[in-house]
């Protein structure tokens, strides 16, 4: 059934969650795991489910997103019919940027109308997970649902967004928004499935009624009248809702079982960058770290994720850090619990330290 499905990805809808990283990019283009971007996960999930038409809704700072996605060839979406389509942040009738999810959907109604698909998968781009969307679509059809929401059960210590309760038939009968809790709950993970005709009518009705919020004005308000079901996802899930959650999600990759779950079997695709292999010099030592191609290691690296082209100088110790592409760290430095954005330069003898719950952050292009 996924072949009769069109995908829509919100690449910027949650930019405010990680302002440190989205100052120069959309949340979908945040680098992750040494060589990936967050948008790779919902996009790859769609491709693996057989969805061959995907619209990516842009908003602010989307140049890096466009550079990364290109024509979509790395996801096999460079096609004459369908394929990858970048959708502008404006509607057909307005020259102002969308302010919420409903306005974003209003702006892509032409894209949805032109599609011949029966179903639509809506996905956010601020999480790391591997979900077979075709199973969610099949579940949606089996339940004859109006809307299906994917969820994951865990104790959510990040931002509070949307949680719900269900009856014995897995139909959602209660939804809560922006409610924090320190116990395990059913947390919505930013994936919705609609019948295309129903989504279009829902958007038009929301416009007529002046609705602003998908969660409050549609899901909660219409809950008694709609058949809304929950689909349980049980795999690894990391919500990038803050800088500390971004750090934690990268550190999770140092666990081999997490790596195998995310990057094994059904692939996560990304833009290919043909770089030279990493070089570890005689003075370099590496322990429990992910080292990307193009890195030059002359110092000590422990429990770190290094992106492409990172240079670590002699006598330098980098521990529990996430260092993004083309960063140069000089000699005799000490870094602990640090997140360095791309193209930063750290001079000789510098000491930087944060803590696990609040890593020290270095902005893109900074010289220290």
mmCIF file with all atom_site columns, C-alpha atoms in Angstrom, residues 82-270:
data_model
loop_
_atom_site.group_PDB
_atom_site.id
_atom_site.type_symbol
_atom_site.label_atom_id
_atom_site.label_alt_id
_atom_site.label_comp_id
_atom_site.label_asym_id
_atom_site.label_entity_id
_atom_site.label_seq_id
_atom_site.pdbx_PDB_ins_code
_atom_site.Cartn_x
_atom_site.Cartn_y
_atom_site.Cartn_z
_atom_site.occupancy
_atom_site.B_iso_or_equiv
_atom_site.pdbx_formal_charge
_atom_site.auth_seq_id
_atom_site.auth_comp_id
_atom_site.auth_asym_id
_atom_site.auth_atom_id
_atom_site.pdbx_PDB_model_num
ATOM 1   C CA . UNK A 1 82  ? 7.236   12.209 -8.311 1.00 0.00 ? 82  UNK A CA 1
ATOM 2   C CA . UNK A 1 83  ? 10.580  11.972 -6.530 1.00 0.00 ? 83  UNK A CA 1
ATOM 3   C CA . UNK A 1 84  ? 11.902  14.561 -4.082 1.00 0.00 ? 84  UNK A CA 1
ATOM 4   C CA . UNK A 1 85  ? 10.176  17.948 -4.181 1.00 0.00 ? 85  UNK A CA 1
ATOM 5   C CA . UNK A 1 86  ? 11.251  20.930 -2.072 1.00 0.00 ? 86  UNK A CA 1
ATOM 6   C CA . UNK A 1 87  ? 8.145   22.872 -1.073 1.00 0.00 ? 87  UNK A CA 1
ATOM 7   C CA . UNK A 1 88  ? 8.426   26.628 -0.419 1.00 0.00 ? 88  UNK A CA 1
ATOM 8   C CA . UNK A 1 89  ? 7.412   28.097 2.954  1.00 0.00 ? 89  UNK A CA 1
ATOM 9   C CA . UNK A 1 90  ? 4.585   30.113 1.389  1.00 0.00 ? 90  UNK A CA 1
ATOM 10  C CA . UNK A 1 91  ? 1.042   29.213 0.376  1.00 0.00 ? 91  UNK A CA 1
ATOM 11  C CA . UNK A 1 92  ? -0.380  29.924 -3.065 1.00 0.00 ? 92  UNK A CA 1
ATOM 12  C CA . UNK A 1 93  ? -2.223  32.987 -1.768 1.00 0.00 ? 93  UNK A CA 1
ATOM 13  C CA . UNK A 1 94  ? 0.257   34.377 0.771  1.00 0.00 ? 94  UNK A CA 1
ATOM 14  C CA . UNK A 1 95  ? 3.747   35.866 0.708  1.00 0.00 ? 95  UNK A CA 1
ATOM 15  C CA . UNK A 1 96  ? 4.334   35.398 4.432  1.00 0.00 ? 96  UNK A CA 1
ATOM 16  C CA . UNK A 1 97  ? 6.086   32.438 6.048  1.00 0.00 ? 97  UNK A CA 1
ATOM 17  C CA . UNK A 1 98  ? 3.904   29.832 7.692  1.00 0.00 ? 98  UNK A CA 1
ATOM 18  C CA . UNK A 1 99  ? 3.664   30.107 11.477 1.00 0.00 ? 99  UNK A CA 1
ATOM 19  C CA . UNK A 1 100 ? 2.424   26.639 12.392 1.00 0.00 ? 100 UNK A CA 1
ATOM 20  C CA . UNK A 1 101 ? 1.852   23.137 11.071 1.00 0.00 ? 101 UNK A CA 1
ATOM 21  C CA . UNK A 1 102 ? -1.599  23.870 9.667  1.00 0.00 ? 102 UNK A CA 1
ATOM 22  C CA . UNK A 1 103 ? -0.353  26.879 7.705  1.00 0.00 ? 103 UNK A CA 1
ATOM 23  C CA . UNK A 1 104 ? 2.518   24.760 6.399  1.00 0.00 ? 104 UNK A CA 1
ATOM 24  C CA . UNK A 1 105 ? 0.032   22.133 5.204  1.00 0.00 ? 105 UNK A CA 1
ATOM 25  C CA . UNK A 1 106 ? -2.114  24.830 3.627  1.00 0.00 ? 106 UNK A CA 1
ATOM 26  C CA . UNK A 1 107 ? 0.941   25.884 1.641  1.00 0.00 ? 107 UNK A CA 1
ATOM 27  C CA . UNK A 1 108 ? 1.369   22.403 0.169  1.00 0.00 ? 108 UNK A CA 1
ATOM 28  C CA . UNK A 1 109 ? -2.242  21.665 -0.762 1.00 0.00 ? 109 UNK A CA 1
ATOM 29  C CA . UNK A 1 110 ? -1.409  22.017 -4.466 1.00 0.00 ? 110 UNK A CA 1
ATOM 30  C CA . UNK A 1 111 ? 1.271   19.372 -4.045 1.00 0.00 ? 111 UNK A CA 1
ATOM 31  C CA . UNK A 1 112 ? -1.201  17.079 -2.294 1.00 0.00 ? 112 UNK A CA 1
ATOM 32  C CA . UNK A 1 113 ? -3.970  17.647 -4.844 1.00 0.00 ? 113 UNK A CA 1
ATOM 33  C CA . UNK A 1 114 ? -1.683  16.794 -7.769 1.00 0.00 ? 114 UNK A CA 1
ATOM 34  C CA . UNK A 1 115 ? -0.752  13.502 -6.177 1.00 0.00 ? 115 UNK A CA 1
ATOM 35  C CA . UNK A 1 116 ? -2.727  10.406 -7.114 1.00 0.00 ? 116 UNK A CA 1
ATOM 36  C CA . UNK A 1 117 ? -1.851  8.700  -3.837 1.00 0.00 ? 117 UNK A CA 1
ATOM 37  C CA . UNK A 1 118 ? -4.512  7.346  -1.515 1.00 0.00 ? 118 UNK A CA 1
ATOM 38  C CA . UNK A 1 119 ? -2.615  8.048  1.715  1.00 0.00 ? 119 UNK A CA 1
ATOM 39  C CA . UNK A 1 120 ? -0.286  10.673 3.185  1.00 0.00 ? 120 UNK A CA 1
ATOM 40  C CA . UNK A 1 121 ? 2.470   10.185 5.749  1.00 0.00 ? 121 UNK A CA 1
ATOM 41  C CA . UNK A 1 122 ? 3.382   13.372 7.642  1.00 0.00 ? 122 UNK A CA 1
ATOM 42  C CA . UNK A 1 123 ? 6.727   13.239 9.451  1.00 0.00 ? 123 UNK A CA 1
ATOM 43  C CA . UNK A 1 124 ? 8.791   15.679 11.486 1.00 0.00 ? 124 UNK A CA 1
ATOM 44  C CA . UNK A 1 125 ? 12.561  15.837 11.030 1.00 0.00 ? 125 UNK A CA 1
ATOM 45  C CA . UNK A 1 126 ? 13.807  16.231 14.590 1.00 0.00 ? 126 UNK A CA 1
ATOM 46  C CA . UNK A 1 127 ? 14.285  12.610 15.680 1.00 0.00 ? 127 UNK A CA 1
ATOM 47  C CA . UNK A 1 128 ? 16.501  9.570  15.152 1.00 0.00 ? 128 UNK A CA 1
ATOM 48  C CA . UNK A 1 129 ? 14.639  6.311  14.609 1.00 0.00 ? 129 UNK A CA 1
ATOM 49  C CA . UNK A 1 130 ? 14.044  3.585  12.025 1.00 0.00 ? 130 UNK A CA 1
ATOM 50  C CA . UNK A 1 131 ? 10.365  2.884  11.491 1.00 0.00 ? 131 UNK A CA 1
ATOM 51  C CA . UNK A 1 132 ? 8.782   0.873  8.686  1.00 0.00 ? 132 UNK A CA 1
ATOM 52  C CA . UNK A 1 133 ? 6.133   3.345  7.522  1.00 0.00 ? 133 UNK A CA 1
ATOM 53  C CA . UNK A 1 134 ? 4.482   0.671  5.378  1.00 0.00 ? 134 UNK A CA 1
ATOM 54  C CA . UNK A 1 135 ? 3.466   -1.143 8.575  1.00 0.00 ? 135 UNK A CA 1
ATOM 55  C CA . UNK A 1 136 ? 1.931   2.065  9.935  1.00 0.00 ? 136 UNK A CA 1
ATOM 56  C CA . UNK A 1 137 ? -0.027  2.510  6.692  1.00 0.00 ? 137 UNK A CA 1
ATOM 57  C CA . UNK A 1 138 ? -1.240  -1.102 6.782  1.00 0.00 ? 138 UNK A CA 1
ATOM 58  C CA . UNK A 1 139 ? -2.294  -0.610 10.403 1.00 0.00 ? 139 UNK A CA 1
ATOM 59  C CA . UNK A 1 140 ? -4.139  2.586  9.444  1.00 0.00 ? 140 UNK A CA 1
ATOM 60  C CA . UNK A 1 141 ? -6.042  0.711  6.720  1.00 0.00 ? 141 UNK A CA 1
ATOM 61  C CA . UNK A 1 142 ? -6.793  -2.268 8.954  1.00 0.00 ? 142 UNK A CA 1
ATOM 62  C CA . UNK A 1 143 ? -8.282  -0.027 11.637 1.00 0.00 ? 143 UNK A CA 1
ATOM 63  C CA . UNK A 1 144 ? -10.171 2.074  9.056  1.00 0.00 ? 144 UNK A CA 1
ATOM 64  C CA . UNK A 1 145 ? -8.774  5.054  10.946 1.00 0.00 ? 145 UNK A CA 1
ATOM 65  C CA . UNK A 1 146 ? -9.225  8.733  10.178 1.00 0.00 ? 146 UNK A CA 1
ATOM 66  C CA . UNK A 1 147 ? -5.811  9.518  11.650 1.00 0.00 ? 147 UNK A CA 1
ATOM 67  C CA . UNK A 1 148 ? -3.043  7.258  12.941 1.00 0.00 ? 148 UNK A CA 1
ATOM 68  C CA . UNK A 1 149 ? -0.358  8.610  15.279 1.00 0.00 ? 149 UNK A CA 1
ATOM 69  C CA . UNK A 1 150 ? 2.895   6.736  15.879 1.00 0.00 ? 150 UNK A CA 1
ATOM 70  C CA . UNK A 1 151 ? 4.102   6.672  19.476 1.00 0.00 ? 151 UNK A CA 1
ATOM 71  C CA . UNK A 1 152 ? 6.924   5.355  21.630 1.00 0.00 ? 152 UNK A CA 1
ATOM 72  C CA . UNK A 1 153 ? 6.686   4.417  25.300 1.00 0.00 ? 153 UNK A CA 1
ATOM 73  C CA . UNK A 1 154 ? 9.428   5.938  27.441 1.00 0.00 ? 154 UNK A CA 1
ATOM 74  C CA . UNK A 1 155 ? 10.076  8.349  30.280 1.00 0.00 ? 155 UNK A CA 1
ATOM 75  C CA . UNK A 1 156 ? 10.418  11.634 28.459 1.00 0.00 ? 156 UNK A CA 1
ATOM 76  C CA . UNK A 1 157 ? 12.791  13.987 30.263 1.00 0.00 ? 157 UNK A CA 1
ATOM 77  C CA . UNK A 1 158 ? 13.081  16.373 27.329 1.00 0.00 ? 158 UNK A CA 1
ATOM 78  C CA . UNK A 1 159 ? 10.462  18.828 26.085 1.00 0.00 ? 159 UNK A CA 1
ATOM 79  C CA . UNK A 1 160 ? 6.868   17.933 26.820 1.00 0.00 ? 160 UNK A CA 1
ATOM 80  C CA . UNK A 1 161 ? 4.765   17.728 23.676 1.00 0.00 ? 161 UNK A CA 1
ATOM 81  C CA . UNK A 1 162 ? 1.912   15.296 23.144 1.00 0.00 ? 162 UNK A CA 1
ATOM 82  C CA . UNK A 1 163 ? 1.001   12.087 24.925 1.00 0.00 ? 163 UNK A CA 1
ATOM 83  C CA . UNK A 1 164 ? -2.172  10.023 24.901 1.00 0.00 ? 164 UNK A CA 1
ATOM 84  C CA . UNK A 1 165 ? -4.134  7.110  26.286 1.00 0.00 ? 165 UNK A CA 1
ATOM 85  C CA . UNK A 1 166 ? -5.912  4.395  24.330 1.00 0.00 ? 166 UNK A CA 1
ATOM 86  C CA . UNK A 1 167 ? -8.701  1.869  24.848 1.00 0.00 ? 167 UNK A CA 1
ATOM 87  C CA . UNK A 1 168 ? -8.347  -1.890 24.395 1.00 0.00 ? 168 UNK A CA 1
ATOM 88  C CA . UNK A 1 169 ? -8.780  -1.541 20.633 1.00 0.00 ? 169 UNK A CA 1
ATOM 89  C CA . UNK A 1 170 ? -5.843  0.954  20.498 1.00 0.00 ? 170 UNK A CA 1
ATOM 90  C CA . UNK A 1 171 ? -8.169  3.831  19.703 1.00 0.00 ? 171 UNK A CA 1
ATOM 91  C CA . UNK A 1 172 ? -6.974  7.050  21.317 1.00 0.00 ? 172 UNK A CA 1
ATOM 92  C CA . UNK A 1 173 ? -9.477  8.381  23.848 1.00 0.00 ? 173 UNK A CA 1
ATOM 93  C CA . UNK A 1 174 ? -7.419  11.043 25.618 1.00 0.00 ? 174 UNK A CA 1
ATOM 94  C CA . UNK A 1 175 ? -4.684  13.418 24.431 1.00 0.00 ? 175 UNK A CA 1
ATOM 95  C CA . UNK A 1 176 ? -2.549  15.720 26.556 1.00 0.00 ? 176 UNK A CA 1
ATOM 96  C CA . UNK A 1 177 ? -0.306  18.488 25.196 1.00 0.00 ? 177 UNK A CA 1
ATOM 97  C CA . UNK A 1 178 ? 2.678   20.150 26.865 1.00 0.00 ? 178 UNK A CA 1
ATOM 98  C CA . UNK A 1 179 ? 2.376   18.097 30.034 1.00 0.00 ? 179 UNK A CA 1
ATOM 99  C CA . UNK A 1 180 ? 5.644   16.985 31.625 1.00 0.00 ? 180 UNK A CA 1
ATOM 100 C CA . UNK A 1 181 ? 5.865   13.758 33.618 1.00 0.00 ? 181 UNK A CA 1
ATOM 101 C CA . UNK A 1 182 ? 8.563   11.575 35.151 1.00 0.00 ? 182 UNK A CA 1
ATOM 102 C CA . UNK A 1 183 ? 6.919   8.236  34.328 1.00 0.00 ? 183 UNK A CA 1
ATOM 103 C CA . UNK A 1 184 ? 6.626   6.168  31.160 1.00 0.00 ? 184 UNK A CA 1
ATOM 104 C CA . UNK A 1 185 ? 3.922   7.331  28.783 1.00 0.00 ? 185 UNK A CA 1
ATOM 105 C CA . UNK A 1 186 ? 2.828   7.016  25.166 1.00 0.00 ? 186 UNK A CA 1
ATOM 106 C CA . UNK A 1 187 ? 4.747   9.835  23.491 1.00 0.00 ? 187 UNK A CA 1
ATOM 107 C CA . UNK A 1 188 ? 3.858   10.961 19.989 1.00 0.00 ? 188 UNK A CA 1
ATOM 108 C CA . UNK A 1 189 ? 6.938   10.760 17.723 1.00 0.00 ? 189 UNK A CA 1
ATOM 109 C CA . UNK A 1 190 ? 5.981   13.118 14.922 1.00 0.00 ? 190 UNK A CA 1
ATOM 110 C CA . UNK A 1 191 ? 4.495   10.632 12.426 1.00 0.00 ? 191 UNK A CA 1
ATOM 111 C CA . UNK A 1 192 ? 0.877   10.832 11.234 1.00 0.00 ? 192 UNK A CA 1
ATOM 112 C CA . UNK A 1 193 ? -1.013  8.909  8.553  1.00 0.00 ? 193 UNK A CA 1
ATOM 113 C CA . UNK A 1 194 ? -4.127  10.239 6.786  1.00 0.00 ? 194 UNK A CA 1
ATOM 114 C CA . UNK A 1 195 ? -6.193  9.281  3.804  1.00 0.00 ? 195 UNK A CA 1
ATOM 115 C CA . UNK A 1 196 ? -5.264  12.019 1.329  1.00 0.00 ? 196 UNK A CA 1
ATOM 116 C CA . UNK A 1 197 ? -8.848  13.110 0.665  1.00 0.00 ? 197 UNK A CA 1
ATOM 117 C CA . UNK A 1 198 ? -9.529  13.338 4.400  1.00 0.00 ? 198 UNK A CA 1
ATOM 118 C CA . UNK A 1 199 ? -6.379  15.399 5.023  1.00 0.00 ? 199 UNK A CA 1
ATOM 119 C CA . UNK A 1 200 ? -7.307  17.870 2.271  1.00 0.00 ? 200 UNK A CA 1
ATOM 120 C CA . UNK A 1 201 ? -10.819 18.310 3.669  1.00 0.00 ? 201 UNK A CA 1
ATOM 121 C CA . UNK A 1 202 ? -9.362  18.691 7.166  1.00 0.00 ? 202 UNK A CA 1
ATOM 122 C CA . UNK A 1 203 ? -7.018  21.440 5.979  1.00 0.00 ? 203 UNK A CA 1
ATOM 123 C CA . UNK A 1 204 ? -9.832  23.317 4.225  1.00 0.00 ? 204 UNK A CA 1
ATOM 124 C CA . UNK A 1 205 ? -12.074 23.068 7.269  1.00 0.00 ? 205 UNK A CA 1
ATOM 125 C CA . UNK A 1 206 ? -9.261  24.315 9.505  1.00 0.00 ? 206 UNK A CA 1
ATOM 126 C CA . UNK A 1 207 ? -8.782  27.328 7.228  1.00 0.00 ? 207 UNK A CA 1
ATOM 127 C CA . UNK A 1 208 ? -12.490 28.169 7.309  1.00 0.00 ? 208 UNK A CA 1
ATOM 128 C CA . UNK A 1 209 ? -12.637 27.861 11.095 1.00 0.00 ? 209 UNK A CA 1
ATOM 129 C CA . UNK A 1 210 ? -9.411  29.800 11.669 1.00 0.00 ? 210 UNK A CA 1
ATOM 130 C CA . UNK A 1 211 ? -7.717  26.906 13.431 1.00 0.00 ? 211 UNK A CA 1
ATOM 131 C CA . UNK A 1 212 ? -4.045  27.384 14.320 1.00 0.00 ? 212 UNK A CA 1
ATOM 132 C CA . UNK A 1 213 ? -2.979  24.208 16.127 1.00 0.00 ? 213 UNK A CA 1
ATOM 133 C CA . UNK A 1 214 ? -3.033  20.688 14.703 1.00 0.00 ? 214 UNK A CA 1
ATOM 134 C CA . UNK A 1 215 ? -2.911  19.145 18.173 1.00 0.00 ? 215 UNK A CA 1
ATOM 135 C CA . UNK A 1 216 ? -5.414  21.370 20.018 1.00 0.00 ? 216 UNK A CA 1
ATOM 136 C CA . UNK A 1 217 ? -7.810  22.439 17.270 1.00 0.00 ? 217 UNK A CA 1
ATOM 137 C CA . UNK A 1 218 ? -8.038  19.167 15.348 1.00 0.00 ? 218 UNK A CA 1
ATOM 138 C CA . UNK A 1 219 ? -6.764  16.189 17.331 1.00 0.00 ? 219 UNK A CA 1
ATOM 139 C CA . UNK A 1 220 ? -8.098  17.199 20.747 1.00 0.00 ? 220 UNK A CA 1
ATOM 140 C CA . UNK A 1 221 ? -11.164 19.173 19.645 1.00 0.00 ? 221 UNK A CA 1
ATOM 141 C CA . UNK A 1 222 ? -12.350 16.476 17.222 1.00 0.00 ? 222 UNK A CA 1
ATOM 142 C CA . UNK A 1 223 ? -11.210 13.452 19.244 1.00 0.00 ? 223 UNK A CA 1
ATOM 143 C CA . UNK A 1 224 ? -14.775 12.284 20.097 1.00 0.00 ? 224 UNK A CA 1
ATOM 144 C CA . UNK A 1 225 ? -15.817 12.532 16.432 1.00 0.00 ? 225 UNK A CA 1
ATOM 145 C CA . UNK A 1 226 ? -12.774 11.025 14.713 1.00 0.00 ? 226 UNK A CA 1
ATOM 146 C CA . UNK A 1 227 ? -11.319 7.540  14.736 1.00 0.00 ? 227 UNK A CA 1
ATOM 147 C CA . UNK A 1 228 ? -7.772  8.296  15.861 1.00 0.00 ? 228 UNK A CA 1
ATOM 148 C CA . UNK A 1 229 ? -5.551  5.288  16.536 1.00 0.00 ? 229 UNK A CA 1
ATOM 149 C CA . UNK A 1 230 ? -2.061  4.866  17.968 1.00 0.00 ? 230 UNK A CA 1
ATOM 150 C CA . UNK A 1 231 ? 0.649   2.734  16.358 1.00 0.00 ? 231 UNK A CA 1
ATOM 151 C CA . UNK A 1 232 ? 3.339   1.549  18.767 1.00 0.00 ? 232 UNK A CA 1
ATOM 152 C CA . UNK A 1 233 ? 6.981   1.848  17.709 1.00 0.00 ? 233 UNK A CA 1
ATOM 153 C CA . UNK A 1 234 ? 9.302   -0.210 19.909 1.00 0.00 ? 234 UNK A CA 1
ATOM 154 C CA . UNK A 1 235 ? 12.786  0.461  18.530 1.00 0.00 ? 235 UNK A CA 1
ATOM 155 C CA . UNK A 1 236 ? 15.443  3.019  19.423 1.00 0.00 ? 236 UNK A CA 1
ATOM 156 C CA . UNK A 1 237 ? 14.116  6.573  19.468 1.00 0.00 ? 237 UNK A CA 1
ATOM 157 C CA . UNK A 1 238 ? 15.948  9.830  20.194 1.00 0.00 ? 238 UNK A CA 1
ATOM 158 C CA . UNK A 1 239 ? 14.084  13.125 20.125 1.00 0.00 ? 239 UNK A CA 1
ATOM 159 C CA . UNK A 1 240 ? 16.386  16.061 19.379 1.00 0.00 ? 240 UNK A CA 1
ATOM 160 C CA . UNK A 1 241 ? 14.573  18.512 21.617 1.00 0.00 ? 241 UNK A CA 1
ATOM 161 C CA . UNK A 1 242 ? 17.575  20.308 23.125 1.00 0.00 ? 242 UNK A CA 1
ATOM 162 C CA . UNK A 1 243 ? 21.350  20.500 22.878 1.00 0.00 ? 243 UNK A CA 1
ATOM 163 C CA . UNK A 1 244 ? 21.730  17.958 25.673 1.00 0.00 ? 244 UNK A CA 1
ATOM 164 C CA . UNK A 1 245 ? 19.366  15.551 23.864 1.00 0.00 ? 245 UNK A CA 1
ATOM 165 C CA . UNK A 1 246 ? 21.392  16.018 20.675 1.00 0.00 ? 246 UNK A CA 1
ATOM 166 C CA . UNK A 1 247 ? 24.546  15.172 22.612 1.00 0.00 ? 247 UNK A CA 1
ATOM 167 C CA . UNK A 1 248 ? 22.897  12.145 24.213 1.00 0.00 ? 248 UNK A CA 1
ATOM 168 C CA . UNK A 1 249 ? 21.630  10.877 20.837 1.00 0.00 ? 249 UNK A CA 1
ATOM 169 C CA . UNK A 1 250 ? 25.144  10.984 19.379 1.00 0.00 ? 250 UNK A CA 1
ATOM 170 C CA . UNK A 1 251 ? 26.657  9.315  22.434 1.00 0.00 ? 251 UNK A CA 1
ATOM 171 C CA . UNK A 1 252 ? 24.111  6.501  22.064 1.00 0.00 ? 252 UNK A CA 1
ATOM 172 C CA . UNK A 1 253 ? 25.875  5.475  18.849 1.00 0.00 ? 253 UNK A CA 1
ATOM 173 C CA . UNK A 1 254 ? 28.878  4.353  20.880 1.00 0.00 ? 254 UNK A CA 1
ATOM 174 C CA . UNK A 1 255 ? 26.670  1.441  21.935 1.00 0.00 ? 255 UNK A CA 1
ATOM 175 C CA . UNK A 1 256 ? 27.066  -1.241 19.256 1.00 0.00 ? 256 UNK A CA 1
ATOM 176 C CA . UNK A 1 257 ? 23.513  -2.527 19.694 1.00 0.00 ? 257 UNK A CA 1
ATOM 177 C CA . UNK A 1 258 ? 22.109  0.939  18.966 1.00 0.00 ? 258 UNK A CA 1
ATOM 178 C CA . UNK A 1 259 ? 24.355  1.327  15.915 1.00 0.00 ? 259 UNK A CA 1
ATOM 179 C CA . UNK A 1 260 ? 23.334  -2.062 14.561 1.00 0.00 ? 260 UNK A CA 1
ATOM 180 C CA . UNK A 1 261 ? 19.641  -1.320 15.069 1.00 0.00 ? 261 UNK A CA 1
ATOM 181 C CA . UNK A 1 262 ? 19.739  2.056  13.320 1.00 0.00 ? 262 UNK A CA 1
ATOM 182 C CA . UNK A 1 263 ? 22.164  1.354  10.511 1.00 0.00 ? 263 UNK A CA 1
ATOM 183 C CA . UNK A 1 264 ? 21.691  -2.375 9.962  1.00 0.00 ? 264 UNK A CA 1
ATOM 184 C CA . UNK A 1 265 ? 19.224  -4.157 7.646  1.00 0.00 ? 265 UNK A CA 1
ATOM 185 C CA . UNK A 1 266 ? 17.072  -1.395 6.089  1.00 0.00 ? 266 UNK A CA 1
ATOM 186 C CA . UNK A 1 267 ? 19.495  1.363  5.240  1.00 0.00 ? 267 UNK A CA 1
ATOM 187 C CA . UNK A 1 268 ? 19.576  4.996  6.290  1.00 0.00 ? 268 UNK A CA 1
ATOM 188 C CA . UNK A 1 269 ? 20.691  6.888  3.181  1.00 0.00 ? 269 UNK A CA 1
ATOM 189 C CA . UNK A 1 270 ? 22.606  10.155 3.037  1.00 0.00 ? 270 UNK A CA 1
#
